[in-house]
XYZ file of C-alpha atoms in Angstrom:
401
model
C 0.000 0.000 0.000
C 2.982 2.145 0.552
C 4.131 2.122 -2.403
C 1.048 2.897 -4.041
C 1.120 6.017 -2.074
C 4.155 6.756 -3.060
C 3.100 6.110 -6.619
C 0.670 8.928 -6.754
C 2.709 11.218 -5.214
C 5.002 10.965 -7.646
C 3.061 10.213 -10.752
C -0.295 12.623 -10.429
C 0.311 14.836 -7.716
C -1.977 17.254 -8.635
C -4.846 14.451 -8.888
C -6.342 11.746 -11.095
C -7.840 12.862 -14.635
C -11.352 11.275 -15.253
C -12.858 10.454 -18.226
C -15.897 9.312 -19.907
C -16.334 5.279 -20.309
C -17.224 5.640 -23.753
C -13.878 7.491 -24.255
C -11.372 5.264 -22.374
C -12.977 1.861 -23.890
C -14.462 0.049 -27.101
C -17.923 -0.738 -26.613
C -18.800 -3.545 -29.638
C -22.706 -4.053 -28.593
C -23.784 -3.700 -32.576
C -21.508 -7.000 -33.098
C -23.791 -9.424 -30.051
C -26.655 -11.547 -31.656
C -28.871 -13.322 -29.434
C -30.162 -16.996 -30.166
C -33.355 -18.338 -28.893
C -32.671 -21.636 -26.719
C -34.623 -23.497 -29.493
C -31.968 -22.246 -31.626
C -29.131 -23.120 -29.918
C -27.031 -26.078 -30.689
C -25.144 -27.503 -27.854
C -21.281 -26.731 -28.021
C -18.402 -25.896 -25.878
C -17.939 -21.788 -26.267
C -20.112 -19.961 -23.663
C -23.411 -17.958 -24.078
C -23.689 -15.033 -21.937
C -26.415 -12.772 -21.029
C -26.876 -10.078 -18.565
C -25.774 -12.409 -15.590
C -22.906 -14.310 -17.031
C -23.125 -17.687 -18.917
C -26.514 -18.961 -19.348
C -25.786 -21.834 -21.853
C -23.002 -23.406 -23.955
C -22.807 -23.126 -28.072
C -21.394 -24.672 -30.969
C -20.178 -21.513 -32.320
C -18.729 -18.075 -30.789
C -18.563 -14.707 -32.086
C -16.019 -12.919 -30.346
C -12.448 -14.565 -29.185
C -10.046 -11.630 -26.668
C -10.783 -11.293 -23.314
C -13.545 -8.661 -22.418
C -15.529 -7.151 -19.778
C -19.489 -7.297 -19.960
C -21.557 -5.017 -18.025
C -25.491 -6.103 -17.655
C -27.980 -4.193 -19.903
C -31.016 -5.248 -19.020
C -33.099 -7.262 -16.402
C -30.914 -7.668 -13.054
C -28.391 -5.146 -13.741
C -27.715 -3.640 -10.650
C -26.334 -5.444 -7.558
C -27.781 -4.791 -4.067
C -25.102 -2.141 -3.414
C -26.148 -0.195 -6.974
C -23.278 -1.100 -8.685
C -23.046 -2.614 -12.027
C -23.185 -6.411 -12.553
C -19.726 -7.088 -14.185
C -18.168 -10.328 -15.607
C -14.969 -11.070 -16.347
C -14.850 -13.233 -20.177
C -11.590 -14.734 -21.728
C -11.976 -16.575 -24.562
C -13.711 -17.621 -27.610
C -17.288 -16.257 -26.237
C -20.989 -15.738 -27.531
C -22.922 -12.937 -25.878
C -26.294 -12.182 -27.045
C -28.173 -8.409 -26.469
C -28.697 -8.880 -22.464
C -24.974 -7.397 -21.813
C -22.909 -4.820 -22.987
C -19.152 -5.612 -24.335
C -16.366 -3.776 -23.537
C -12.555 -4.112 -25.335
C -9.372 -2.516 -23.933
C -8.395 0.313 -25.314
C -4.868 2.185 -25.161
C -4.570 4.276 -21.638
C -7.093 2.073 -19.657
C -6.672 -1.347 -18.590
C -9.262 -3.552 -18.730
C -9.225 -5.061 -15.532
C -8.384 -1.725 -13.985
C -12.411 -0.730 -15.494
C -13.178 -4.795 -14.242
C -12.433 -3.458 -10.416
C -13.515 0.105 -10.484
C -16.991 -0.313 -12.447
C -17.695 -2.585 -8.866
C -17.182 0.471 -7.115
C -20.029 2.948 -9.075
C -23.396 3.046 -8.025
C -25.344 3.582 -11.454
C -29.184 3.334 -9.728
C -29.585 7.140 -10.818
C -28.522 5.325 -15.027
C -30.513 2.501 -14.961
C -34.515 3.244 -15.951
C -37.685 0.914 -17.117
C -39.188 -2.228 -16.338
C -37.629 -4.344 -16.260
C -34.693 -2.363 -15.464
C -32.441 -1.250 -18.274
C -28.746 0.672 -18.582
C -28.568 1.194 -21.922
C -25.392 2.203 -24.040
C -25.863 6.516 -23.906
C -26.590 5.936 -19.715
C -23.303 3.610 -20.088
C -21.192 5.644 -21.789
C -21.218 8.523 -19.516
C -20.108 6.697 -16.301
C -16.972 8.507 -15.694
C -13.487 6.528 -14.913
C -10.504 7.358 -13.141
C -7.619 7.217 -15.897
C -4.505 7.250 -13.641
C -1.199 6.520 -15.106
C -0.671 2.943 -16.310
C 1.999 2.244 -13.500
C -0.765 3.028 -10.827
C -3.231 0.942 -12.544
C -0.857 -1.702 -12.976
C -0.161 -1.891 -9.189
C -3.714 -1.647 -8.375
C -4.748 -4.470 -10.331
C -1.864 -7.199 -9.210
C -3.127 -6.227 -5.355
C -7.072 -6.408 -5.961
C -6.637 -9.381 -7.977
C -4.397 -10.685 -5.267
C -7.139 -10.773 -3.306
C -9.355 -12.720 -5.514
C -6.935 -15.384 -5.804
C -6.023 -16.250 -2.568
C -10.496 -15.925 -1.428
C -10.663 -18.665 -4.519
C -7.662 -20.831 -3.043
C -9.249 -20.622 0.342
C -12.482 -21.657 -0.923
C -10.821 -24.298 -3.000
C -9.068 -25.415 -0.160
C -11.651 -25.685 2.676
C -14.500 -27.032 0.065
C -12.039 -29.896 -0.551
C -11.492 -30.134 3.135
C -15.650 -30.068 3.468
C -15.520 -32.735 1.735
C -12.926 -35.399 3.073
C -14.715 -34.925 6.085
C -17.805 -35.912 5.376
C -16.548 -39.079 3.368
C -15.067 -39.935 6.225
C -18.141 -39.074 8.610
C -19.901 -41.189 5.693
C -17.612 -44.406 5.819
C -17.127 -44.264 9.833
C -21.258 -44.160 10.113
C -21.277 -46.995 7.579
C -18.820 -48.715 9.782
C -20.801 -48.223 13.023
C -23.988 -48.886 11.516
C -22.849 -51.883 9.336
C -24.396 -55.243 10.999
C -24.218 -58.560 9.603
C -27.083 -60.762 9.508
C -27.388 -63.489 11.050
C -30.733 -65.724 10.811
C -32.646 -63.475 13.096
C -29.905 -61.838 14.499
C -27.313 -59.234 13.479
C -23.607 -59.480 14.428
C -21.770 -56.459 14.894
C -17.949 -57.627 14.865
C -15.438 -56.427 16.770
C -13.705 -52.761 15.609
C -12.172 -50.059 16.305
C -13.555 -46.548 14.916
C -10.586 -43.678 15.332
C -12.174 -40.747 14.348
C -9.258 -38.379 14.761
C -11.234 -35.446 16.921
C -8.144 -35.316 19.450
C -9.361 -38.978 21.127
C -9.589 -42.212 20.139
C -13.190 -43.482 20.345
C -13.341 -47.063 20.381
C -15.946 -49.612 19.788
C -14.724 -52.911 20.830
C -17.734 -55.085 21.550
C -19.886 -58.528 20.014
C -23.774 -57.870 20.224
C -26.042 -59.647 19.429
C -28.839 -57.358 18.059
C -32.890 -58.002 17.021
C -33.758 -57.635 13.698
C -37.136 -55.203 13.949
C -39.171 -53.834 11.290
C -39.843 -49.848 11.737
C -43.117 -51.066 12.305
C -42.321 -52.937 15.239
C -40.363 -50.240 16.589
C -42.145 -46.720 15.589
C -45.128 -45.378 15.258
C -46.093 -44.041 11.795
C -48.174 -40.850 11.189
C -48.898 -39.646 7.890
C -48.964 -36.039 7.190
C -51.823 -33.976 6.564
C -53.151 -30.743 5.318
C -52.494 -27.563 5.972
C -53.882 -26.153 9.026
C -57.313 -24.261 8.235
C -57.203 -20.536 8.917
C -54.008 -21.554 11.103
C -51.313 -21.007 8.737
C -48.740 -18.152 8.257
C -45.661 -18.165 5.973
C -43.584 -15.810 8.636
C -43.555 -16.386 12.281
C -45.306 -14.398 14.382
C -46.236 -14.125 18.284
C -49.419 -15.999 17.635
C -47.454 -18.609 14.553
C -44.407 -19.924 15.776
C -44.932 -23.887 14.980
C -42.934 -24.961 12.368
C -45.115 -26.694 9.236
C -42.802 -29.268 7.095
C -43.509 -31.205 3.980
C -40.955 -32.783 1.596
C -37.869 -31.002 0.911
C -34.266 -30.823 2.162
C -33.227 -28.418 5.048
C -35.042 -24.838 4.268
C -36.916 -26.403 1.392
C -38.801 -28.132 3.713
C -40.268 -25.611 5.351
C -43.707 -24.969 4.462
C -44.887 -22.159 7.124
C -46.136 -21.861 10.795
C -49.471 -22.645 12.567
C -50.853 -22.090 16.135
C -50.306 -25.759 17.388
C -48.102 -28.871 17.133
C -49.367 -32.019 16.206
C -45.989 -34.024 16.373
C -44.838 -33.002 20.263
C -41.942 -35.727 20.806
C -38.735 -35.843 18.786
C -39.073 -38.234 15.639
C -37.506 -38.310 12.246
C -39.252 -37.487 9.191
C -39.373 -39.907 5.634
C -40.357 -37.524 2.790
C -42.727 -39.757 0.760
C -42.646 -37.705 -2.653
C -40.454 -36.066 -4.264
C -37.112 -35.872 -2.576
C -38.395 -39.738 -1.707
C -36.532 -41.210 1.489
C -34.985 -37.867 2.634
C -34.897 -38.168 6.584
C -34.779 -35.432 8.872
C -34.201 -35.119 12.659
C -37.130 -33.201 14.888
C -36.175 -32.736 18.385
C -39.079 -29.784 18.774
C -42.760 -29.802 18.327
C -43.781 -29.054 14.837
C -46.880 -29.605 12.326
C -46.499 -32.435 9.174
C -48.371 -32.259 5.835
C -48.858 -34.130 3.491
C -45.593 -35.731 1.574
C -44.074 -36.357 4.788
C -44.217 -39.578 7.344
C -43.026 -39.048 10.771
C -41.464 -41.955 12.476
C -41.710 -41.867 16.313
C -39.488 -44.416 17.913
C -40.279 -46.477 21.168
C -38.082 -46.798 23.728
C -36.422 -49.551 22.716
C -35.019 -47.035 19.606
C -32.861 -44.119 20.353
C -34.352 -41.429 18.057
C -30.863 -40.167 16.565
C -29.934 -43.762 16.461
C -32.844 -44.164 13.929
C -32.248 -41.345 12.612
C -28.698 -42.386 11.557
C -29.820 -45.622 10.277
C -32.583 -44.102 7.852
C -29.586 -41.986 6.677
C -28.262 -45.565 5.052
C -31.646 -46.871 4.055
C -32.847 -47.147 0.626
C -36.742 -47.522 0.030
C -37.954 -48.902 -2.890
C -39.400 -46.106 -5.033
C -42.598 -48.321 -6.922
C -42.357 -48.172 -10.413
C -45.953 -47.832 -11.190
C -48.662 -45.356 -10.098
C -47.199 -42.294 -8.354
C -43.428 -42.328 -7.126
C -44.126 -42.191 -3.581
C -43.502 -43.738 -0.093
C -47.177 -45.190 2.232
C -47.038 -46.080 5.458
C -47.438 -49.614 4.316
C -44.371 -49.475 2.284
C -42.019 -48.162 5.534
C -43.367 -50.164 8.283
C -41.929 -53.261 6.413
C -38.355 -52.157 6.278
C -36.578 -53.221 8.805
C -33.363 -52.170 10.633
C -30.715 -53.519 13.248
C -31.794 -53.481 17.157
C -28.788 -53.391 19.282
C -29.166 -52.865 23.012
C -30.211 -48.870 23.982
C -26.968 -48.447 25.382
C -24.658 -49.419 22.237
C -26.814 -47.398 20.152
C -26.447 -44.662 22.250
C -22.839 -44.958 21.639
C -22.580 -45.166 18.070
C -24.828 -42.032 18.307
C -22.512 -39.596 20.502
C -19.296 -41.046 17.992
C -21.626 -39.726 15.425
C -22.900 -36.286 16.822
C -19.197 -35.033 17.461
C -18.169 -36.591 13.894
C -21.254 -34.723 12.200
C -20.571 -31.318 14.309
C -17.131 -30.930 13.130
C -18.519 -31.433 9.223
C -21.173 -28.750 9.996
C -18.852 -26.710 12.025
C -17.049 -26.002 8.536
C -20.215 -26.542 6.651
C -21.252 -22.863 7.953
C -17.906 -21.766 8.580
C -16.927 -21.927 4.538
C -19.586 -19.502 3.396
C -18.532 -17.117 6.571
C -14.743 -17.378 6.116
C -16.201 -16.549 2.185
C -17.859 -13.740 3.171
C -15.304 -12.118 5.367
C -12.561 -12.250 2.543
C -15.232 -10.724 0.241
C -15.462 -7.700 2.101
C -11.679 -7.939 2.957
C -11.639 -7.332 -0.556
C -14.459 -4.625 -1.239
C -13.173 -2.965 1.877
C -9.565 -2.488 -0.295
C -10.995 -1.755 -3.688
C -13.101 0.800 -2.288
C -9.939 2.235 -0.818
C -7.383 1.871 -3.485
C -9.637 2.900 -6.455
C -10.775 6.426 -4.765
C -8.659 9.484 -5.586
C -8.741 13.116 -6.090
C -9.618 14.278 -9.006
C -8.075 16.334 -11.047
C -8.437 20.338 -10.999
C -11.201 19.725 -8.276
């Protein structure tokens, strides 16, 4: 940063001329053509629009590396700013995005940075919103000396680089965990059959968390259908005149259907009708996907809750309908009855063992979601690491001002 400062001291003491985009920049919008998806053919050279690639062609129209600013639709970010991409390449870009070429005195990725910085919500007019090529010519540009440019762009893109090695590195990381969280509940939950009982043969499960947790024990285990061991309740409609899709003092009970995670949420009513914890079987759709309840909420329909006895821990379970496959019937309408999941059955080991595999299990599954949510907040903190800087570095004085 120092030398930067030192930079403009030396180079444009006086201030930074600006200048016109139109001026600094070639703008080749009459050269785009955009293709209906009927009329695309499948290829390897990227289509964009207004938001970046929106399909792949078989043919390309411009090849250089260029800047496209959005035209039309959702052109302005949440902080009024352009939306910007970066395109290298052989390239197709139809009439959704404007396309910009270097020109001599201005660098490219220099305009890449600063056009991030630029609130254009006083440009953009219509419905749907549109910044068309007069409003986008007059955005004016800092043009300082190529040096200073040059230096600015190696540190802001400096940033980007090491925010996309970190994400790299902890998404791969994400990602051996939970193989490993995968193969060591396989491993726990792995039972082999014997007549009407299930084995479980000695082994030891080192899950590397700072101790060794071991699990060094013969069982013999009952082989129960869910059943035997659970009792099944369908859900069913939507509360009447009970139902809100925010919470509120009066709505706070969770409604759930079929989904994953937030999908699943469907809204809120007054009162429960599932009280203890269970585990939930969506029975359309995202068919078998089983979710842990351990607070009142409300099913509807495309959902079966599972409520274990007390013979069946209800993580246990839930763990064990994480490795269950149900049948998906192959006529009729893809979906799960309670018919079809009281029949499957599952392994029965004594309430204590289960409870075991279960806390190996919760402290294996809390270090996957511990980076789970820390990846999108380390993310986010480098982001505005990086807005924070090319906020700073790409405001100067202006010239003669």
């Amino acid at each position: 940063m120092s030398r930067l400062s030192e930079m403009i001291k030396e180079l444009c003491p006086d201030g930074v001329e600006y200048k016109k985009l139109g001026e600094v920049c070639e703008i080749l919008d009459s050269q785009r053509k955009p293709v209906t998806k009927k009329d695309r053919t499948t290829g390897q050279y990227p289509y964009y629009g207004a938001n970046g690639i929106k399909d792949y062609v078989d043919e390309f129209i411009f090849e250089g590396t260029f800047l496209l600013v959005g035209e039309d639709g959702s052109v302005v970010t949440e902080h009024g700013c352009p939306v910007v991409h970066w395109a290298t390449g052989k390239i197709w870009v139809n009439n959704h995005a404007h396309i910009l070429k270097e020109k001599e005195g201005l660098r490219l990725r220099f305009l890449f940075h600063y056009l991030q910085t630029v609130n254009i919500q006083h440009l953009v007019k219509g419905v749907p919103p549109k910044l068309n090529q007069k409003k986008l010519r007059e955005i004016l540009t800092p043009v300082p000396p190529l040096p200073i440019q040059n230096e600015i762009v190696k540190l802001l893109d400096n940033f980007i680089e090491l925010t996309a090695e970190l994400t790299a590195e902890l998404t791969v990381e994400l990602l051996l965990r939970k193989k490993q969280y995968n193969f060591y509940r396989d491993s726990l939950l792995n039972f082999v059959r014997v007549d009407d009982t299930i084995v479980q043969t000695d082994r030891q499960t080192d899950l590397r968390i700072g101790k060794i947790w071991r699990l060094k024990q013969s069982v013999e285990v009952k082989w129960k259908t869910l059943g035997e061991v659970c009792d099944l309740i369908a859900g069913g409609d939507v509360p009447k005149g009970e139902f809100s899709q925010v919470v509120t003092e009066e709505y706070r009970i969770p409604i759930y259907s079929n989904g994953i995670g937030e999908k699943a949420l469907y809204g809120f009513t007054k009162s429960p009708r599932i009280t203890q914890p269970c585990v939930t079987i969506s029975a359309r759709g995202t068919i078998g996907y089983s979710a842990l309840h351990l607070t009142p909420f409300y099913p509807v329909v495309r959902l079966i809750a599972a409520i274990s006895y007390k013979c069946l821990d209800v993580k246990y379970l839930f763990y064990m309908l994480q490795m269950t496959t149900f049948k998906i019937p192959q006529t009729g309408i893809p979906q799960l009855t309670i018919p079809m999941v009281k029949t499957y059955s599952i392994p029965i080991p004594p309430l204590e063992v289960q409870q075991k595999i279960v806390s190996i299990l919760d402290r294996f599954d809390a270090l996957c979601n511990d980076l789970s949510q820390g990846l999108p907040a380390e993310i986010a903190a480098r982001k505005k690491q990086y807005e924070y800087y090319r906020d700073k570095l790409l405001t100067f004085r202006r010239k003669g001002a």
